[in-house]
Each structure stands twice: as structure tokens, then as C-alpha cells.
Amino acid sequence: MTDVALIGSASETGVKLRRPDLSEDRIRRRYAAERRFRLYGMLAIGFAVFMLGFLAVTVVLQGYTAFWQTRIVLDVNIDPAEVDPQNTRLPESLWQGNYQAVVREALRSLFPEVESRGDRRALNDFLSNAAGDAVRRMVMENPALVGTTQRVEVLAADEIDMLAKGRIDRDVPATDRPIDDQQLGWFDKLEAEGRIVSSFNLDFFTTGDSREPEQAGVGGALVGSLLTILTAIILSLPISVAAAIYLEEFAPKNRITDIIEININNLAAVPSIVFGLLGLAVLLGFFGLPRGAPLVGGMVLSLMTLPTIIIATRAALKAVPPSIREAAYGVGASKQQVVMHHVLPLAMPGIMTGAIIGTARAMGESAAVLMIGMVAFIVDIPTSITDPATVLPVQIFLWADAPERAFVERTSAGIMVMLVFLVLMNAAAVVIRRRFERRW
Amino acid sequence: MKRVAAILLGLAAILMAALPAAAREQLHIVGSSTVYPFSTTVAEALAKQGVLKSPVVEATGTGGGLKLFCEGVGEGTPDIAGASRKIKQSEVDACTQNGVAKITEIPIGHDGIVIANAKSGSDFSITRAQLFLALAKTVPQNGQLIPNPYRTWNQIDPSLPATRIEVLGPPPTSGTRDAFVELVMDTGCENFPEIATLEGDAKKAACQQVREDGAYIDAGENDNLIVQKLQANPSAFGIFGYSFLEQNADTLKAASVEGVAPTYEAISAKQYPVARELYIYVKDAHRTIIPGIDAFVRELLSERAMGQDGYLADKGLVPFTPQERTEIESRVLAGLGLTALSGNGGVEPQGALGTALHSVSGSTGATATAILVAVLGLSLIGFFMGRARAAVKAGGDLRRLHSLPNYHGFYVALWCGLPALLVALVWLTAQPAIVTEAAISAMPAQRVASLDESRLSLLLSEARQAAERADLSQIADPAVQAAAATYRSWNAMARLGAIGAAVALAVLGIGFAYSRINVEARSRNRVERIVLGILFACSTLAILTTVGIVLSLVFESLRFFAQVPITEFLFGLQWSPQMALRADQVGSSGAFGAIPVIAGTLLITFIAMVVAVPTGLMIAVYLSDYATSRVRSIFKPLVEILAGIPTVVYGFFAALTIGPIFRQAGDAIGLNVASESALAAGLIMGVMIIPFVSSLSDDVMNAVPQSLRDGSFALGATKSETIKQVVFPAALPGIVGAVLLAISRAIGETMIVVMAAGLAANLTANPLQAVTTVTVQIVTLLVGDQEFDSPKTLAAFALGLLLFVVTLCLNVIALNVVRRYREKYD
């Protein structure tokens, strides 16, 4: 019993029961219905595109400012008593100098009226606790600078950064602001003197996580993602291509093959969190692999991408026309030679497209890696696949968790970085498809 | 093809180079999310100074953290736990029982627990007795304890506003919850003679049980999410630490308790009644095996961290007075036998040790890399040798060979590589166990016999660390010294042995295969058989994965069902898994009826489908039958982008943008919309699923042959009539399949609901209410503290099994529907 047959019989009986209505009125109604139907289609697309745009605009508006970082220009007197008390000028001793104190002194010298201890603390709040790093870097490069006065751009604290970016509402009562009226006055003075500058935030891409928003970067998570994804693709690409070749070209029609095929189709629909549970119970629980390591994350993600790549590979293999195979058989190739020398190379663009799309999906995956503990706070950029690490989506999840308001823009900026990577990967897939895909 | 293989090999080489040394070098810190910012800040300061690799810090809640902390000694357990309350005697007992004999307690400062709401909400001044009446499970009335009848604040006391009681607070794993119960509930309930006269457990239950009817919402360990939800929902209150209030002072305000507002001064002067001390606990036994614990403690206690102007105060900690701090510093350091950090700077000489540890070579990873490189190199040589040999045998006339020279080359390479790598794999897997056995036997036998398992493993990790560091003669404990010496010599031997065995086997393999090459040799067939075997093995990985999933889920679920009857799980109407972690804690009652969770999942899935199915179908119809190819080429990828956006992004969009919009819209028309309404999560999930429906239905509609359409047009049907009456029915099985797959996807979706849906298991069909889902519960139960014998953790696996079975069934049905009803057009 099929639907087409049903409709056929219905219209047959309809013919007997009533005469076709060919009046203008009915035609008009039918055309109106046609237009409505078309409109529904456009509305549906409009809705989807609107949600996409809404999401993109929200993220960009919240996050674009994170790519700029506010710095304060100070004339820093690099006092030897602070940075090199033993007066050795040796790198080890210079490295340990108290550069924060030097920078604080430079800021204080701009506001001679600041005397009391409380006020000095309020002024120190202008500086990030990594403000001295810029001076340290300069001195390490050129020890001769010790004792001189240098114009340095030092990192501002996150509240000042937010203020400079206009994300702190000046109109609310001072007690409810992270910046009080006095600090606001100092800030305006600094700004009037042109000492508040804003520059591209390169550190955001090179540093790891931090509790201080102004020092937090996606570098650690990027490297973590990269290590995880590399592990995943190295494991999953060869295995899934091999499995696909077997199933598509060599597998005999028997029970085992059926079971494998059903399994693969089912795995494609298994929720990612279940793969996470598998990783937790088997990889961490049974094999005792390190918690939160890219190695484990990569293994779990490779299992997740396996069905995607297998299915894509099979489709690509299937798309190679029989004529190619027959021609190869015709010149005496063995079955494996046909597949390995002729079919597989021709299917390669399709396979790569599938692999890249599968990998892009794995890159955005968070539920599975959450289960295996890639959620710790890690400052260091991971250097090996067994170091604890986070991945980009989990970093985003973690930042959204931080109490500092400045992390909101970092979160959105992290999302942007991740989306850029995904767009690049998908663009690569499209380029490969466009350039190498053959129509037979 | 070759290029792809080369790229993969190159990538693999990079990864192998990134293989690590074996022993753990970082500190592992767990514990309270309130202490988390402080411990991470200290950790970061240490890492910045280059003293050591930065510690790994996980927020697990105080209870969960101390549980992990007390699980035993050795590299697998945390070194330091942060706690937002003092450790309980029951936890100390658990520690002692598991061999964690000595722990050091470090008070780090004060923190107040605030009851806060959004700036736009009403001002509040409340007493602890009123809070108790608002939040207790049972309240006294007319001399009896009855289930809490209060729905709005003014029912408790007319002076309070007439808004609904809605309090977001921490779960039982949290120390904030413990402290809140202790400081508010226990004190509050004393005001009622009905309870004050009770004794023992009855009193404890009456005082400490928090209502479970939705007025109090377990908001998870994520304090910041509470803050964000409060901003979205002016009538709700949140319970969290003072530092969060300080950070969000411009959007939140705190209620005064007993007339005292939570301010910095009031908390440090101990006037604010709901204030507590924060603690960090250090496992003394780990100080010898994990470098950096001492450095962490000294940094933490120093003036620049814990002092009045220290960086922890910047993070919201209410510090001790200078006298208190100095006293604590000297007491703790004296207890550990350390000296204080002087002044403001100063890097400890341990930096050198840290780097020395880094440079230790000869790890298992390095051995594996060496073997891989050597064997692959030999295989390559073997390949060329085999090929050359074949050419020689053929005497210049390659046609005489049975197989092409390359096959002979591959044959030699396979014989060289496969056995060698297999043996090396087995060797390196077995090596640690064997070497450890040897190390144990090297220790004095009566010493070993006197140790329990965790003590022994601690000693062994100490020895392992020592073996990789410098001078063995400096080790005081002779047993450790002997074990370390064994570790060093045996490991060196075993690694050399592994390399030797692999290389020898490789060479033997080359020799064997090389000798078999002649004109008649059927190398191609042999190689092809091996290749086929490899291909088959790869394809069975899918089965292995499924088996692994099923086994792990079923195994843990069976343990769960041994404790909770399966009928209660499947048909129970109460879901409240956050049961007591410790014997002396009163948590929720621990009900494991999954019906509310399943109902919540279905509600959200239904909403998602209501959004996704019509939209997806209309998009498919429009793009396949109406759109010009230009429009199609623009909008089809655009729609598909929706499927490529990571779900974590959707989660934040739903939680922080869509949720509040719905709530405000609801307020505007007088509807009460929960800030975590099923509607917001469902809508966004629907948007995510649109492309699944649209591209799958697009495929099946395109598969309907043009002849059917042409026939319909010929009868005078309009395009929409053709689609509705011809194309759509013909494609129906495929579309049903697509929808079923989309449903299974929606059921299994995790991040959107984790962020945007609620945690409280309400049994409701109202889409404006908060509901919870299966995946949310799995994440909440498993992230953070895990304990593989509590029904709470095991429940996650039971839910996982449920999820797996349901999605599996949906998928099988989808495939069958498609197969059974598919029109055969060809």
C-alpha cells in the first residue's frame, strides 16, 4: 500500500463524484494558495536567516571590543633599587626585579595629590597585576635601560579597560560601580593627557587562561583544541577510510557485514554525551588514561567522527562510475589495485570534504569532552597530548562562568575565534569540493 | 592520495614529539567554587614566576572536592582542596580510613553568604527565621510540622513584598549550601518552639531539609549563572558568596539579614550574621611526590596574597587582619617545617628543579617514538630492498615476475613493520606493571607487608619521582631508595629491551620476507590478504565502539539498579538525585523517578520539533522547487551554517539573550515566564535542528522523479498543489525518517539545555515553566565530583543507557520506515 496509490484512487473517485470547477474564482483561490505557499517558504528561510543574523550580531556586538586592549602610557623611571637591588645587571636578577612597583610609582607621580593609603590602593587598581611585564620585557632586552626613564605602554586593569570601552555605565550611583567617582576623575585626567591608548590585543591569541580578564587569552584553548583535533583526525581518518573501503568494496554480503553497517548508522545518531560517558567509563575508568588530556579527548572525538567520515567516504566511493572500475579490470588490475589505484584517488576530494566537515563538528563539540574532565582551569599552554588541557568550546563555557564582567566580552570574542576557525575549515571543504569534484 | 598520507604521517610525528614524561608534575587542586577564584589566582601567580608548571584547578564543590581529596594518596588523587566551610569530622574520618593521615588546614579569609536580587527588584530586609520559613521543607504551624505552604513572601510576614518565593541556590555538594544551612536554617529554626523541642535526627531533618517543590532551585555550582539569571528575573533571589556580589554590585543588591547589610566592613568585623571562613586543605603525604605544594602554600600565606592589600582581596576575599594573618602564616609554616616568603618578590630555587624535571628524558613516550621511527625507517629500507631484489630476480625483464616489484617491496615492509610494532606495543603496555612488581620486590618484604595498598602506591610514586630526579643516595628512606634504583635500572633496561626487540624483529622480518622473494612469489596476493585483514579490522571498530558503549552503560546501570529498583527509576514521579554526600548531612531525600526528567526532555523536544519541522520542510520545498539557482546557492549554505555552529554558542544565546527576551515579553503581557523556560531552550534547539530537517527532506524530495511532477503539472496542478499532493506523499517515508532522526538529535542535545534549561525536575506541560532534561542531569551528576558507588553518579549512567536505548530505537525505526515504505522508482 503506497501513498501514491492512495492519491490515485482518491482522485479517481473524485472524478466520478464532481465535475472539475474551472471558474475564475477557484483559479484565483488556487493561485492565492500558491502565493501563500511560496510565502511560507520565504518566511521559513527568513526565520532561519534572521536567527543566524541575530546570533551573529549579538556575539559580535558583545565581543568585538575584546580584540582591543586598553593600555596606559607612563613615563617609567626604571629605578635600579627596585629592579636590581644587588646591582649585578645579570639576567637572573633582573628577571626577578619588582617592576610592578616601578610602574606604580610612575602612575603615582602623575597624581601628586594622592597621599592616603586608601587612595593609593584605588590608584593602583588602574594597573593590571601584569603591568610590570612590559617593563621587564624591555629591560631583559636591553639591561642598559636600568636607571633611565622610558615611555612605556602598560596593561590597564579590566575595570579601566571596560570603562575605556564604554561598557561601564557612568550614570549609576558611584557605590554600585566598580569604579568610584574619584577614579573616574583620574581616568578622565589620564585620557585628557592622551595617556589612555588602545591597541590591537595580540596577547589574546597567545596567552592561556587567566583569572584576570585583561590577561586571559584563547591561546591555551586553541593549542588544546589543535592537539585534540590532530589526535582525533590521525586516529579516525585512516581507520574510517579503511572501514569504508572494506564495507563498500570488499565486504561479502553476510551477517557480520550487516551488523557492522547497522552499527555505523546507529553510531552516527548516538548523542555525543554518550561518547563522553564511554570515554569516562572505559578510557579513564578502565584504562586509567590521564583525565582531561587531549589524547583522551582526541580518542573520544575520533570515535564520534568515525561514522561521519565512513558515510562520506562510502558516498564518495559510490560516486565513482563503474566505467572507471571496468576499464581498470580490463587492463588486468586486481580488485585491490582497482580500488587503491583508481577508485580511491578519484574519491579523495569527497573523502577530504567529509573528513574536514566531521573534524569541524568535533572541534565545536563540548559535551563529550566535558565528561572526560577537560574543564579544569589551566594557565599553561599545553605542550603535549597528555597535559591537561581545555578546548575552545569548553573555554567559552568556563569564561561564561567567571564573575568578572569583563569576561563577557572575552567569551563572545572566544566564540568569534572559534567560529572563524569553523568557517575556515568549512571553506576549505567547499574549495576542495569545488576544485576537485568531478561530474561524471 | 600519497600527499594525504604524507600529511597524516607528518601530523602523527608532531604529536609523537609532543608525548610527555610519565609522572605528574602539576598540582591538582579541587574544591569549592567559592574558593576556586582564590586558588586559581595563587596558582597563576606561581606559574607566572616560573616556579613550576601551573596547577590544574577544578571546581567540584566543597563536599565533592573533599570527597576526592580523601579518596586516598598517590598521583591519581588531588593534592589540595578548597573548602568554603571547615572540614567535617566525618570527612576527616573518611580521609583517615583511606590512608590520608595528615592534612594541613589553612584558613584563607572571610566570605559572607549574601541573599541578593536584581537592582530592579524590591528592597529586602529579612530575618533568619523568615528565611527558614521560606525555604524549609516543613514548617511549624499550630504546633505541627506541615509541608511548606508559603508561596509568596508576604504570606510569611506582611512586611515583605508580595512576590513569589523563588530562590536560586547552590546544591548539596557546595560548601556554600552547607554554610547556609548551618548559619541560616539551623539558627532560624531555633525560633520555633515546635522544632526547638525536637531532638536528634528529627530536629536535624526539620531544620535542614530544603523544600523541593520548586521554590528553591538547585542552581548548580555555577555561581555566575545564578547572577545572570537574577538579572533576568527581578523577583528571584540568589544565594552566593560575597565576592560575586562585589563583582556585580552595579546590577545586584543584597538583602540585609537581621538588619545588617553585607558589606566588606561588616563581614570582616563579623557583624554580618551569615559569614564564614574559607579554607584550603593540603595533603601532607603528597609534599614529597608532587613538586610545588610547598611553594603553593608559602605563596598563599604570603602578605602579597592573603594580606590586606593582597591580590586575593582584589578578587573579593575579605582578608584577615594583619595579626591574624601573621599568626596563621607562622602556625601553618611551622607545622610544615617551612620558612615564610620574605618581602614582595623572590623566586624559590625550585624553579631550577622544575626545569630539571622537564628535561628528564627516556620516558615511555620517547621510547615509543624511537621505536616507531626506527621501525618505520627499517620498513622503508625493507621496501626498497624488496623492490630491488625483485628487479634483480627478474633479471631486467619485469614481465617475468608474478607480482610487480612494488608488491615485493610492500611485502618486505609489512613483514618488517607489523610484527615489530605489535610486539613493541605489548611490551610497552606490560612494562609498567612488571617494573612496578620488580620495584616492590626490591623493597624490604616486611616493610611492604606492613603497608596498605594506598600507602604502597604513594611510596611507589615517590620512588618513581626520585628515579627521574637526580641523586638517589640523598633519599632518606631505604625502601624508597631501593625501589627508585630498581625503577631506574629496570626502566632503562626495559626501554632498551623494547627498542632492541623491535629492531631485531624488524630486521628478522626483512630477512625472512627478503628470502622469499623470487620470480614466482605471490607477493601481491599475500599483501592484498594482509591489507584486507587490516581493512576488516578497522571496520569492526564500529562494533567495538557500540559494544564498549553498551557494556559500560549496562555495567554501571546494573549497579545502579541494585540500589534503586528499576521500576522506581522508570515509573517514579520524583527526581531529586542530590542526596546527602555524608552521613551527617541532610540532603534531598534522593528520589530517582525518571518520569519528570523524561517528560521535560519530551517537552523541550516537542517545542524544538514544532519549530524545526515546518520551517525545515518549507525551506526544503522552497529551495528545491521555487528558488532560482542563484538564490539557492546563497541561502542553502546560509541555512546549513546553523547546523555547523557549536552548541555551546547556542546555549549562551538561549540562556543570555533569548531567555530574558521571553521573560520580559511575558512580563509585558502579564504572563509568568520562568527565566529558564522550556520555550527558550526548545526554540533555540529547534533553530539548530532546522538544517537537519531541511537538507534531509531536500534530498528525499529531490529523489522524487521529475516524471511525477511533470504528470501533475500536465493535469493542470499548480506548483504548490503538485508539491502537497504528489511530491510530498511520495517523499513522506523519507521525511518521516528525517524527522525521527531530528528527534533523536534533539533528545541527545546537551549544551543548549545545560545552559538554558533548568535543573529542577518539574513535572509540567507548561512550556513557560522550567524543566530539566536527561542530558542536563547527566552533566550535573558527572561534572565535578564522581564517586562510582553512589547511586547519584550511577544514576547518570542509567540515564545515559535510557538515552542510548531511546535514540537507538528511534534510529532503527527511522531506517525501517524508510526501507519499508520507500518507493522504488528505478
CSV table of N, CA and C in Angstrom, one decimal, chain A residues 3 10 24 54 56 62 82 89-90 96 150 167 204 207 212 222 227 318 330 385 417:
chain,number,residue,atom,x,y,z
A,3,ASP,N,1.4,5.6,-0.7
A,3,ASP,CA,0.7,6.8,-0.7
A,3,ASP,C,0.2,7.3,-2.1
A,10,ALA,N,-8.1,8.1,-4.8
A,10,ALA,CA,-8.9,9.2,-4.4
A,10,ALA,C,-9.4,10.1,-5.5
A,24,GLU,N,-13.3,31.2,-12.6
A,24,GLU,CA,-12.3,32.2,-12.3
A,24,GLU,C,-12.0,32.3,-10.8
A,54,PHE,N,20.8,37.3,14.0
A,54,PHE,CA,20.6,37.8,15.4
A,54,PHE,C,21.7,37.3,16.2
A,56,ALA,N,24.6,36.1,15.3
A,56,ALA,CA,25.9,36.7,14.9
A,56,ALA,C,26.1,38.1,15.4
A,62,GLN,N,28.8,42.1,21.4
A,62,GLN,CA,29.3,41.9,22.7
A,62,GLN,C,30.8,41.7,22.8
A,82,GLU,N,64.8,49.1,42.8
A,82,GLU,CA,63.7,48.2,42.7
A,82,GLU,C,63.9,47.0,41.8
A,89,ARG,N,73.1,43.5,37.3
A,89,ARG,CA,72.7,43.5,35.9
A,89,ARG,C,72.7,42.2,35.2
A,90,LEU,N,72.6,41.1,36.0
A,90,LEU,CA,72.6,39.8,35.4
A,90,LEU,C,71.2,39.4,35.1
A,96,GLN,N,63.9,39.0,38.3
A,96,GLN,CA,63.1,39.0,39.5
A,96,GLN,C,62.8,40.3,40.0
A,150,GLN,N,61.7,55.7,30.8
A,150,GLN,CA,61.3,55.3,29.5
A,150,GLN,C,59.8,55.5,29.4
A,167,ARG,N,31.8,50.3,28.5
A,167,ARG,CA,31.0,49.3,29.0
A,167,ARG,C,30.6,49.5,30.5
A,204,PHE,N,45.7,38.2,23.3
A,204,PHE,CA,44.5,37.4,23.4
A,204,PHE,C,44.7,36.1,22.7
A,207,THR,N,48.1,34.0,24.8
A,207,THR,CA,48.2,33.6,26.2
A,207,THR,C,47.1,32.5,26.6
A,212,GLU,N,42.5,37.0,35.6
A,212,GLU,CA,42.4,38.4,35.3
A,212,GLU,C,41.9,38.5,33.9
A,222,LEU,N,43.3,27.2,22.2
A,222,LEU,CA,43.5,27.0,20.8
A,222,LEU,C,44.5,25.8,20.6
A,227,LEU,N,45.6,20.2,19.4
A,227,LEU,CA,46.2,18.8,19.8
A,227,LEU,C,45.1,17.8,19.8
A,318,LYS,N,31.1,5.4,-3.9
A,318,LYS,CA,30.0,5.0,-4.7
A,318,LYS,C,29.8,5.9,-5.9
A,330,GLY,N,39.8,-4.2,-17.0
A,330,GLY,CA,40.1,-4.5,-18.4
A,330,GLY,C,41.6,-4.6,-18.7
A,385,ILE,N,50.2,15.9,24.4
A,385,ILE,CA,48.9,15.4,24.3
A,385,ILE,C,48.4,14.7,25.6
A,417,VAL,N,36.4,33.7,17.6
A,417,VAL,CA,37.6,33.0,17.2
A,417,VAL,C,37.3,31.5,16.8
